[in-house]
mmCIF file of C-alpha atoms and ligand atoms in Angstrom:
data_model
loop_
_atom_site.group_PDB
_atom_site.id
_atom_site.type_symbol
_atom_site.label_atom_id
_atom_site.label_comp_id
_atom_site.label_asym_id
_atom_site.label_seq_id
_atom_site.Cartn_x
_atom_site.Cartn_y
_atom_site.Cartn_z
ATOM 1 C CA MET A 1 -35.082 -2.329 -9.181
ATOM 2 C CA SER A 2 -34.168 -3.448 -12.711
ATOM 3 C CA LEU A 3 -31.280 -5.837 -13.294
ATOM 4 C CA GLU A 4 -29.407 -3.003 -15.061
ATOM 5 C CA ALA A 5 -29.789 -0.743 -12.050
ATOM 6 C CA GLN A 6 -28.720 -3.501 -9.677
ATOM 7 C CA THR A 7 -25.637 -4.256 -11.721
ATOM 8 C CA ALA A 8 -24.490 -0.634 -11.877
ATOM 9 C CA VAL A 9 -21.006 -0.331 -10.456
ATOM 10 C CA ALA A 10 -20.926 0.953 -6.914
ATOM 11 C CA GLY A 11 -20.441 4.584 -7.837
ATOM 12 C CA ASP A 12 -21.425 6.024 -11.140
ATOM 13 C CA GLU A 13 -20.322 3.731 -13.944
ATOM 14 C CA PRO A 14 -22.838 1.917 -16.165
ATOM 15 C CA ALA A 15 -23.268 -1.814 -15.672
ATOM 16 C CA LEU A 16 -21.755 -4.218 -18.148
ATOM 17 C CA ALA A 17 -24.207 -6.270 -20.178
ATOM 18 C CA TYR A 18 -24.752 -10.007 -19.762
ATOM 19 C CA THR A 19 -24.684 -10.951 -23.445
ATOM 20 C CA PRO A 20 -24.939 -14.463 -24.914
ATOM 21 C CA GLU A 21 -21.167 -14.260 -25.661
ATOM 22 C CA VAL A 22 -20.398 -13.439 -22.031
ATOM 23 C CA ALA A 23 -22.693 -16.245 -20.887
ATOM 24 C CA ARG A 24 -20.867 -18.729 -23.152
ATOM 25 C CA ALA A 25 -17.371 -17.547 -22.197
ATOM 26 C CA THR A 26 -18.056 -17.714 -18.457
ATOM 27 C CA ALA A 27 -20.228 -20.849 -18.331
ATOM 28 C CA PRO A 28 -17.356 -23.180 -17.278
ATOM 29 C CA ILE A 29 -16.524 -20.835 -14.380
ATOM 30 C CA TYR A 30 -20.114 -20.738 -13.202
ATOM 31 C CA ASP A 31 -20.338 -24.529 -13.386
ATOM 32 C CA ARG A 32 -17.652 -24.720 -10.676
ATOM 33 C CA LEU A 33 -19.374 -22.091 -8.538
ATOM 34 C CA ARG A 34 -22.873 -23.527 -8.829
ATOM 35 C CA GLY A 35 -22.866 -24.936 -5.276
ATOM 36 C CA VAL A 36 -21.944 -21.622 -3.611
ATOM 37 C CA LEU A 37 -23.331 -18.868 -5.853
ATOM 38 C CA PRO A 38 -27.057 -18.616 -6.704
ATOM 39 C CA GLU A 39 -27.687 -18.722 -10.468
ATOM 40 C CA ILE A 40 -29.635 -15.463 -10.319
ATOM 41 C CA GLU A 41 -26.418 -13.645 -9.287
ATOM 42 C CA TRP A 42 -24.260 -14.820 -12.167
ATOM 43 C CA PRO A 43 -25.539 -12.272 -14.755
ATOM 44 C CA ILE A 44 -24.284 -9.574 -12.369
ATOM 45 C CA HIS A 45 -20.780 -11.009 -11.988
ATOM 46 C CA ALA A 46 -20.169 -12.655 -15.366
ATOM 47 C CA PRO A 47 -19.626 -9.509 -17.499
ATOM 48 C CA TYR A 48 -16.956 -8.330 -15.042
ATOM 49 C CA VAL A 49 -15.323 -11.746 -14.848
ATOM 50 C CA ASP A 50 -15.147 -11.834 -18.650
ATOM 51 C CA ALA A 51 -13.855 -8.251 -19.006
ATOM 52 C CA ILE A 52 -11.241 -8.693 -16.250
ATOM 53 C CA ASN A 53 -9.947 -11.961 -17.666
ATOM 54 C CA ARG A 54 -9.511 -10.389 -21.115
ATOM 55 C CA LEU A 55 -7.942 -7.170 -19.856
ATOM 56 C CA LYS A 56 -5.464 -8.817 -17.509
ATOM 57 C CA ARG A 57 -3.950 -10.692 -20.471
ATOM 58 C CA GLN A 58 -3.591 -7.448 -22.448
ATOM 59 C CA ARG A 59 -1.901 -5.804 -19.476
ATOM 60 C CA ASP A 60 0.414 -8.752 -18.750
ATOM 61 C CA ALA A 61 -1.116 -8.708 -15.275
ATOM 62 C CA ILE A 62 -1.529 -11.432 -12.705
ATOM 63 C CA ILE A 63 -4.287 -11.433 -10.105
ATOM 64 C CA LEU A 64 -3.385 -12.716 -6.645
ATOM 65 C CA ALA A 65 -6.309 -13.291 -4.288
ATOM 66 C CA HIS A 66 -6.332 -14.004 -0.577
ATOM 67 C CA ASN A 67 -8.408 -16.924 0.708
ATOM 68 C CA TYR A 68 -10.968 -14.449 2.143
ATOM 69 C CA GLN A 69 -11.960 -12.998 -1.226
ATOM 70 C CA THR A 70 -15.484 -13.752 -2.422
ATOM 71 C CA PRO A 71 -15.978 -16.831 -4.664
ATOM 72 C CA GLU A 72 -16.598 -14.839 -7.862
ATOM 73 C CA ILE A 73 -13.157 -13.243 -7.377
ATOM 74 C CA PHE A 74 -11.386 -16.287 -5.932
ATOM 75 C CA HIS A 75 -12.616 -18.720 -8.585
ATOM 76 C CA GLY A 76 -13.592 -16.253 -11.315
ATOM 77 C CA VAL A 77 -10.569 -14.039 -11.952
ATOM 78 C CA ALA A 78 -7.692 -14.980 -9.628
ATOM 79 C CA ASP A 79 -4.626 -16.595 -11.211
ATOM 80 C CA LEU A 80 -3.149 -17.559 -7.855
ATOM 81 C CA THR A 81 -4.680 -17.771 -4.402
ATOM 82 C CA GLY A 82 -3.451 -18.452 -0.903
ATOM 83 C CA ASP A 83 -2.666 -17.251 2.598
ATOM 84 C CA SER A 84 -0.384 -14.271 3.315
ATOM 85 C CA LEU A 85 2.764 -16.364 3.006
ATOM 86 C CA ALA A 86 1.739 -18.014 -0.267
ATOM 87 C CA LEU A 87 0.766 -14.636 -1.747
ATOM 88 C CA ALA A 88 4.187 -13.229 -0.833
ATOM 89 C CA GLN A 89 5.923 -16.262 -2.362
ATOM 90 C CA GLN A 90 3.829 -16.023 -5.534
ATOM 91 C CA ALA A 91 4.453 -12.286 -5.804
ATOM 92 C CA ARG A 92 8.185 -12.935 -5.513
ATOM 93 C CA ASP A 93 8.120 -15.619 -8.219
ATOM 94 C CA THR A 94 5.903 -14.062 -10.894
ATOM 95 C CA ASP A 95 7.136 -12.916 -14.320
ATOM 96 C CA ALA A 96 4.062 -10.730 -14.954
ATOM 97 C CA SER A 97 4.717 -6.982 -15.170
ATOM 98 C CA VAL A 98 1.628 -6.015 -13.172
ATOM 99 C CA ILE A 99 0.323 -7.594 -9.951
ATOM 100 C CA VAL A 100 -3.247 -6.875 -8.862
ATOM 101 C CA LEU A 101 -3.506 -7.823 -5.209
ATOM 102 C CA CYS A 102 -7.033 -8.775 -4.173
ATOM 103 C CA GLY A 103 -6.613 -8.652 -0.438
ATOM 104 C CA VAL A 104 -5.726 -5.910 2.007
ATOM 105 C CA HIS A 105 -3.159 -3.128 1.888
ATOM 106 C CA PHE A 106 -0.376 -4.835 3.858
ATOM 107 C CA MET A 107 -0.500 -7.757 1.408
ATOM 108 C CA ALA A 108 -0.081 -5.410 -1.557
ATOM 109 C CA GLU A 109 2.779 -3.657 0.244
ATOM 110 C CA THR A 110 4.502 -6.994 0.825
ATOM 111 C CA ALA A 111 4.139 -7.813 -2.886
ATOM 112 C CA LYS A 112 5.652 -4.419 -3.762
ATOM 113 C CA LEU A 113 8.540 -4.901 -1.323
ATOM 114 C CA LEU A 114 9.411 -8.114 -3.124
ATOM 115 C CA ASN A 115 8.898 -6.553 -6.589
ATOM 116 C CA PRO A 116 10.148 -2.978 -6.423
ATOM 117 C CA GLU A 117 10.391 -2.740 -10.224
ATOM 118 C CA LYS A 118 6.877 -4.024 -10.921
ATOM 119 C CA THR A 119 3.549 -2.259 -10.792
ATOM 120 C CA VAL A 120 1.548 -3.547 -7.830
ATOM 121 C CA LEU A 121 -2.079 -2.413 -7.727
ATOM 122 C CA ILE A 122 -4.692 -2.667 -5.013
ATOM 123 C CA PRO A 123 -8.281 -2.106 -6.233
ATOM 124 C CA ASP A 124 -9.264 -0.169 -3.088
ATOM 125 C CA LEU A 125 -6.728 1.794 -1.053
ATOM 126 C CA GLU A 126 -8.999 1.737 1.992
ATOM 127 C CA ALA A 127 -8.732 -2.055 2.368
ATOM 128 C CA GLY A 128 -6.872 -1.964 5.677
ATOM 129 C CA CYS A 129 -6.531 -4.270 8.685
ATOM 130 C CA SER A 130 -7.197 -3.679 12.390
ATOM 131 C CA LEU A 131 -3.902 -5.362 13.258
ATOM 132 C CA ALA A 132 -1.858 -3.257 10.843
ATOM 133 C CA SER A 133 -3.448 -0.061 12.133
ATOM 134 C CA SER A 134 -2.830 -0.987 15.795
ATOM 135 C CA ILE A 135 0.874 -0.083 15.715
ATOM 136 C CA THR A 136 3.265 2.439 14.141
ATOM 137 C CA GLY A 137 6.991 2.531 13.461
ATOM 138 C CA ALA A 138 7.395 4.975 16.368
ATOM 139 C CA ASP A 139 5.752 2.417 18.704
ATOM 140 C CA VAL A 140 8.318 -0.195 17.660
ATOM 141 C CA ARG A 141 11.193 2.225 18.266
ATOM 142 C CA LEU A 142 9.840 2.835 21.790
ATOM 143 C CA LEU A 143 9.613 -0.905 22.429
ATOM 144 C CA ARG A 144 13.228 -1.296 21.341
ATOM 145 C CA GLN A 145 14.275 1.439 23.778
ATOM 146 C CA ARG A 146 12.371 -0.284 26.555
ATOM 147 C CA TYR A 147 13.802 -3.746 25.786
ATOM 148 C CA PRO A 148 17.308 -3.085 24.442
ATOM 149 C CA GLY A 149 18.817 -5.934 22.439
ATOM 150 C CA VAL A 150 15.559 -7.940 22.241
ATOM 151 C CA PRO A 151 14.786 -8.808 18.591
ATOM 152 C CA VAL A 152 11.484 -7.777 17.018
ATOM 153 C CA VAL A 153 9.333 -10.250 15.095
ATOM 154 C CA SER A 154 6.482 -8.574 13.208
ATOM 155 C CA TYR A 155 3.447 -10.337 11.833
ATOM 156 C CA VAL A 156 3.102 -9.465 8.140
ATOM 157 C CA ASN A 157 -0.203 -7.806 9.070
ATOM 158 C CA THR A 158 1.741 -4.561 9.591
ATOM 159 C CA SER A 159 2.663 -1.498 7.537
ATOM 160 C CA ALA A 160 5.975 -1.287 5.657
ATOM 161 C CA GLU A 161 6.973 1.340 8.227
ATOM 162 C CA VAL A 162 6.595 -1.209 11.056
ATOM 163 C CA LYS A 163 8.335 -3.940 9.065
ATOM 164 C CA ALA A 164 11.245 -1.526 8.538
ATOM 165 C CA GLU A 165 11.708 -1.345 12.323
ATOM 166 C CA SER A 166 11.621 -5.150 12.694
ATOM 167 C CA ASP A 167 14.275 -7.847 12.521
ATOM 168 C CA VAL A 168 12.113 -10.382 10.770
ATOM 169 C CA CYS A 169 8.497 -10.898 9.721
ATOM 170 C CA CYS A 170 6.282 -13.937 10.130
ATOM 171 C CA THR A 171 2.852 -15.095 9.045
ATOM 172 C CA SER A 172 0.406 -17.338 10.874
ATOM 173 C CA ALA A 173 1.863 -20.249 8.866
ATOM 174 C CA ASN A 174 5.441 -19.889 10.126
ATOM 175 C CA ALA A 175 5.320 -17.771 13.317
ATOM 176 C CA VAL A 176 6.558 -20.555 15.616
ATOM 177 C CA GLU A 177 9.459 -21.428 13.319
ATOM 178 C CA VAL A 178 10.451 -17.786 12.813
ATOM 179 C CA VAL A 179 10.527 -17.121 16.570
ATOM 180 C CA GLU A 180 12.524 -20.296 17.251
ATOM 181 C CA SER A 181 14.943 -19.555 14.400
ATOM 182 C CA LEU A 182 16.286 -16.559 16.306
ATOM 183 C CA GLY A 183 17.744 -18.800 19.010
ATOM 184 C CA VAL A 184 17.173 -16.263 21.811
ATOM 185 C CA PRO A 185 15.236 -16.534 25.102
ATOM 186 C CA ARG A 186 13.133 -13.363 24.618
ATOM 187 C CA VAL A 187 11.462 -11.800 21.579
ATOM 188 C CA ILE A 188 9.231 -8.776 21.013
ATOM 189 C CA PHE A 189 6.298 -10.177 19.016
ATOM 190 C CA LEU A 190 3.796 -7.804 17.452
ATOM 191 C CA PRO A 191 1.115 -6.743 16.928
ATOM 192 C CA ASP A 192 -1.262 -9.718 17.347
ATOM 193 C CA GLU A 193 -1.585 -10.605 21.023
ATOM 194 C CA PHE A 194 -3.546 -13.805 20.356
ATOM 195 C CA LEU A 195 -1.183 -15.126 17.692
ATOM 196 C CA GLY A 196 1.631 -14.262 20.111
ATOM 197 C CA ARG A 197 0.014 -16.222 22.925
ATOM 198 C CA TYR A 198 -0.422 -19.163 20.556
ATOM 199 C CA VAL A 199 3.272 -18.988 19.587
ATOM 200 C CA ALA A 200 4.300 -18.710 23.241
ATOM 201 C CA ARG A 201 2.449 -21.955 24.009
ATOM 202 C CA HIS A 202 4.423 -23.740 21.278
ATOM 203 C CA THR A 203 7.931 -22.482 22.043
ATOM 204 C CA GLY A 204 10.124 -22.038 25.086
ATOM 205 C CA VAL A 205 10.697 -18.407 24.088
ATOM 206 C CA GLU A 206 9.359 -15.599 26.270
ATOM 207 C CA LEU A 207 7.315 -13.193 24.139
ATOM 208 C CA ILE A 208 6.765 -9.520 24.840
ATOM 209 C CA LEU A 209 3.380 -8.844 23.298
ATOM 210 C CA TRP A 210 1.501 -5.881 21.835
ATOM 211 C CA HIS A 211 -2.266 -5.710 22.333
ATOM 212 C CA GLY A 212 -3.379 -5.654 18.710
ATOM 213 C CA HIS A 213 -6.331 -7.831 17.701
ATOM 214 C CA CYS A 214 -8.037 -8.858 14.502
ATOM 215 C CA GLU A 215 -11.502 -7.327 14.584
ATOM 216 C CA VAL A 216 -12.940 -10.414 12.848
ATOM 217 C CA HIS A 217 -11.363 -13.210 14.904
ATOM 218 C CA GLU A 218 -11.532 -11.539 18.326
ATOM 219 C CA ARG A 219 -15.332 -11.794 18.181
ATOM 220 C CA PHE A 220 -15.375 -15.611 18.339
ATOM 221 C CA THR A 221 -15.926 -17.171 21.752
ATOM 222 C CA ALA A 222 -15.444 -20.612 23.256
ATOM 223 C CA GLU A 223 -19.197 -20.638 23.727
ATOM 224 C CA ASP A 224 -19.621 -20.281 19.924
ATOM 225 C CA VAL A 225 -17.462 -23.380 19.418
ATOM 226 C CA ARG A 226 -19.410 -25.396 21.979
ATOM 227 C CA ALA A 227 -22.680 -24.326 20.336
ATOM 228 C CA PHE A 228 -21.412 -25.518 16.915
ATOM 229 C CA ARG A 229 -20.468 -28.871 18.417
ATOM 230 C CA GLN A 230 -23.857 -29.247 20.022
ATOM 231 C CA SER A 231 -25.881 -28.258 16.952
ATOM 232 C CA HIS A 232 -23.685 -30.237 14.520
ATOM 233 C CA PRO A 233 -22.477 -33.447 16.207
ATOM 234 C CA GLY A 234 -19.132 -34.744 14.926
ATOM 235 C CA VAL A 235 -18.125 -31.386 13.427
ATOM 236 C CA GLN A 236 -14.369 -30.772 13.006
ATOM 237 C CA VAL A 237 -13.468 -27.344 14.381
ATOM 238 C CA LEU A 238 -10.683 -25.533 12.524
ATOM 239 C CA ALA A 239 -9.545 -22.175 13.919
ATOM 240 C CA HIS A 240 -7.216 -19.379 12.874
ATOM 241 C CA PRO A 241 -4.560 -18.450 15.476
ATOM 242 C CA GLU A 242 -5.820 -14.834 15.499
ATOM 243 C CA CYS A 243 -8.730 -16.160 17.613
ATOM 244 C CA PRO A 244 -8.692 -15.738 21.417
ATOM 245 C CA PRO A 245 -6.832 -18.516 23.321
ATOM 246 C CA GLU A 246 -10.034 -19.972 24.790
ATOM 247 C CA VAL A 247 -11.354 -20.510 21.248
ATOM 248 C CA LEU A 248 -8.126 -22.195 20.132
ATOM 249 C CA ALA A 249 -8.276 -24.443 23.199
ATOM 250 C CA GLU A 250 -11.608 -25.819 21.943
ATOM 251 C CA ALA A 251 -10.441 -26.375 18.326
ATOM 252 C CA ASP A 252 -9.404 -29.659 16.681
ATOM 253 C CA PHE A 253 -6.927 -27.893 14.402
ATOM 254 C CA VAL A 254 -5.250 -24.484 14.456
ATOM 255 C CA GLY A 255 -3.541 -23.062 11.377
ATOM 256 C CA SER A 256 -3.256 -20.355 8.769
ATOM 257 C CA THR A 257 -6.036 -20.000 6.211
ATOM 258 C CA SER A 258 -4.177 -22.263 3.764
ATOM 259 C CA GLY A 259 -3.334 -24.629 6.621
ATOM 260 C CA MET A 260 -7.058 -24.978 7.331
ATOM 261 C CA ILE A 261 -7.820 -25.612 3.657
ATOM 262 C CA ALA A 262 -5.155 -28.308 3.456
ATOM 263 C CA HIS A 263 -6.497 -29.858 6.648
ATOM 264 C CA VAL A 264 -9.979 -30.250 5.138
ATOM 265 C CA GLY A 265 -8.467 -32.330 2.321
ATOM 266 C CA LYS A 266 -6.164 -34.387 4.549
ATOM 267 C CA SER A 267 -8.518 -35.066 7.452
ATOM 268 C CA GLY A 268 -11.353 -36.547 5.388
ATOM 269 C CA ALA A 269 -13.798 -34.739 7.710
ATOM 270 C CA LYS A 270 -17.370 -34.697 6.450
ATOM 271 C CA ARG A 271 -18.573 -31.821 8.630
ATOM 272 C CA VAL A 272 -16.382 -28.781 9.190
ATOM 273 C CA VAL A 273 -16.628 -25.364 10.813
ATOM 274 C CA MET A 274 -13.878 -22.870 10.056
ATOM 275 C CA ILE A 275 -13.546 -20.317 12.829
ATOM 276 C CA THR A 276 -12.410 -17.539 10.561
ATOM 277 C CA GLU A 277 -13.646 -15.117 7.914
ATOM 278 C CA CYS A 278 -16.869 -16.107 6.231
ATOM 279 C CA SER A 279 -15.848 -16.388 2.546
ATOM 280 C CA MET A 280 -13.287 -19.100 3.254
ATOM 281 C CA SER A 281 -15.918 -21.813 3.547
ATOM 282 C CA ASP A 282 -17.501 -20.906 0.199
ATOM 283 C CA ASN A 283 -14.126 -21.010 -1.529
ATOM 284 C CA VAL A 284 -13.170 -24.351 -0.010
ATOM 285 C CA ALA A 285 -16.620 -25.866 -0.564
ATOM 286 C CA VAL A 286 -16.115 -25.574 -4.344
ATOM 287 C CA ALA A 287 -13.333 -28.166 -4.156
ATOM 288 C CA HIS A 288 -15.075 -30.288 -1.491
ATOM 289 C CA PRO A 289 -18.741 -30.619 -2.484
ATOM 290 C CA ASP A 290 -19.087 -33.711 -0.259
ATOM 291 C CA VAL A 291 -18.132 -31.834 2.929
ATOM 292 C CA GLN A 292 -20.783 -30.005 4.947
ATOM 293 C CA PHE A 293 -19.481 -26.572 5.953
ATOM 294 C CA ILE A 294 -21.092 -24.823 8.894
ATOM 295 C CA ARG A 295 -20.523 -21.136 8.145
ATOM 296 C CA PRO A 296 -19.999 -18.674 10.979
ATOM 297 C CA CYS A 297 -20.592 -15.418 9.178
ATOM 298 C CA ASN A 298 -17.947 -13.012 10.425
ATOM 299 C CA LEU A 299 -16.937 -10.831 7.490
ATOM 300 C CA CYS A 300 -13.741 -8.810 7.192
ATOM 301 C CA PRO A 301 -14.984 -5.377 6.078
ATOM 302 C CA HIS A 302 -11.569 -4.594 4.605
ATOM 303 C CA MET A 303 -11.361 -7.702 2.450
ATOM 304 C CA LYS A 304 -14.923 -7.057 1.310
ATOM 305 C CA ARG A 305 -13.956 -3.679 -0.143
ATOM 306 C CA ILE A 306 -12.455 -5.564 -3.071
ATOM 307 C CA THR A 307 -15.140 -6.196 -5.709
ATOM 308 C CA LEU A 308 -15.175 -7.215 -9.365
ATOM 309 C CA PRO A 309 -16.061 -3.696 -10.593
ATOM 310 C CA LYS A 310 -13.139 -2.281 -8.611
ATOM 311 C CA ILE A 311 -10.762 -4.916 -10.003
ATOM 312 C CA LEU A 312 -11.842 -4.006 -13.525
ATOM 313 C CA ARG A 313 -11.346 -0.315 -12.819
ATOM 314 C CA SER A 314 -7.958 -1.113 -11.314
ATOM 315 C CA LEU A 315 -6.827 -2.759 -14.567
ATOM 316 C CA GLU A 316 -8.411 -0.118 -16.809
ATOM 317 C CA ARG A 317 -6.921 2.879 -15.011
ATOM 318 C CA MET A 318 -3.904 1.178 -13.413
ATOM 319 C CA VAL A 319 -5.074 2.164 -9.926
ATOM 320 C CA TYR A 320 -4.031 2.180 -7.145
ATOM 321 C CA PRO A 321 -0.283 1.703 -7.432
ATOM 322 C CA ILE A 322 1.534 0.882 -4.195
ATOM 323 C CA GLU A 323 4.420 3.252 -3.485
ATOM 324 C CA ILE A 324 6.803 2.832 -0.555
ATOM 325 C CA GLU A 325 9.459 5.334 0.398
ATOM 326 C CA PRO A 326 12.746 3.718 -0.804
ATOM 327 C CA GLN A 327 14.605 3.874 2.519
ATOM 328 C CA VAL A 328 11.664 2.367 4.382
ATOM 329 C CA ALA A 329 11.257 -0.231 1.626
ATOM 330 C CA ALA A 330 14.900 -1.341 1.786
ATOM 331 C CA ARG A 331 14.685 -2.037 5.531
ATOM 332 C CA ALA A 332 11.213 -3.585 5.377
ATOM 333 C CA ARG A 333 12.292 -5.853 2.487
ATOM 334 C CA ARG A 334 15.102 -7.264 4.629
ATOM 335 C CA ALA A 335 12.617 -8.327 7.321
ATOM 336 C CA VAL A 336 10.321 -9.991 4.760
ATOM 337 C CA GLU A 337 13.164 -11.706 2.900
ATOM 338 C CA ARG A 338 14.595 -13.017 6.133
ATOM 339 C CA MET A 339 11.226 -14.644 6.815
ATOM 340 C CA MET A 340 11.115 -16.123 3.304
ATOM 341 C CA GLU A 341 14.510 -17.761 3.872
ATOM 342 C CA ILE A 342 13.051 -19.560 6.896
ATOM 343 C CA GLY A 343 10.236 -20.889 4.703
ATOM 344 C CA ARG A 344 6.845 -22.332 5.377
ATOM 345 C CA GLY A 345 6.285 -23.605 8.877
ATOM 346 C CA ALA A 346 5.446 -27.177 9.695
ATOM 347 C CA ARG A 347 2.072 -26.100 11.082
ATOM 348 C CA GLY A 348 1.059 -24.601 7.710
HETATM 349 P P1 LIG B 401 -3.372 -15.974 6.687
HETATM 350 O O1 LIG B 401 -1.946 -15.622 6.449
HETATM 351 O O2 LIG B 401 -3.569 -17.173 7.540
HETATM 352 O O3 LIG B 401 -4.106 -16.082 5.382
HETATM 353 O O4 LIG B 401 -4.053 -14.807 7.531
HETATM 354 C C1 LIG B 401 -4.162 -13.498 7.067
HETATM 355 C C2 LIG B 401 -5.216 -12.772 7.741
HETATM 356 O O5 LIG B 401 -5.344 -11.590 7.580
HETATM 357 C C3 LIG B 401 -6.114 -13.527 8.603
HETATM 358 O O6 LIG B 401 -7.036 -12.700 9.169
HETATM 359 FE FE1 LIG B 402 -6.889 -7.923 9.221
HETATM 360 FE FE2 LIG B 402 -8.555 -9.502 10.538
HETATM 361 FE FE3 LIG B 402 -9.253 -8.601 8.146
HETATM 362 FE FE4 LIG B 402 -7.304 -10.454 8.404
HETATM 363 S S1 LIG B 402 -9.473 -10.689 8.882
HETATM 364 S S2 LIG B 402 -7.256 -8.610 7.130
HETATM 365 S S3 LIG B 402 -6.353 -9.791 10.330
HETATM 366 S S4 LIG B 402 -8.926 -7.345 9.997
#
């Protein structure tokens, strides 16, 4: 297959050309990515990186990218990056008139909740999340009937409809603090069972759990961790709290995606395995070329729906705008803002 054919946009649009001007304009970006992106791939990405970076300025747009985005997005076009909490904080604080959210749908919805007047775009509407789709607003209303008076804490990995039925939201970075902030003995915590079990171990609060799971993290096993330790002696094991409890029990550090990134810098570890989505290690390796990352390759199919060609199309056509029914939005916003008042948790 010719390079032109390979670089054709998924779909029907013609590929953008890798001209000498594009090569010059994007060379400093590629220099940073050299360690994680083969040189042969750059002519495919560079024309999109260049076009997106020019168009976002014309549109007064800002690109927010989650830590699981691929390196050409994360380091090539994103203005701000982070975990779910950081993305929400950055969305709240931006002056740009357009936000392009390179992540999954619930993240774009959260950005819209915090910026009702702004245009928030997601490059692919199908970028969902197994946790968000595990529960509906009607499910939460039933839980409230079953446990009258017990407050509901919802992980941000939920739809606006579910957030609207909740007292407060949390992310993996602040879940323990949010639960403790309520000052009650019992809380309904949803939808991530494993994050809930992690929170329960770190608080004296009894949690009523839902059985939602992340389809990426639930696949890791304690046996995987032991195998990494055996094949890579001295490796530091960092795990996301969406992993099963037996995996977390084997880890040296448990934290949100940004918490794991910060830990790499602070710990001075020379060999690291991140028990989480695959692209994280590539993104972190750019800033830590001296650290050896062992990469367990579990991809999030939803995060991977976001591509450079789709980001360009998003800016060209202003698609796909996030819309939330105003009454739902007003109630969901309260739950997110209440979380933001509590701030970033000590565990990061
Ligand atoms: P973080 O908030 O830790 O980035 O997690 C979001 C997520 O979807 C992890 O799977
Ligand atoms: Fe959802 Fe898991 Fe993908 Fe995160 S990694 S967006 S929790 S499916």
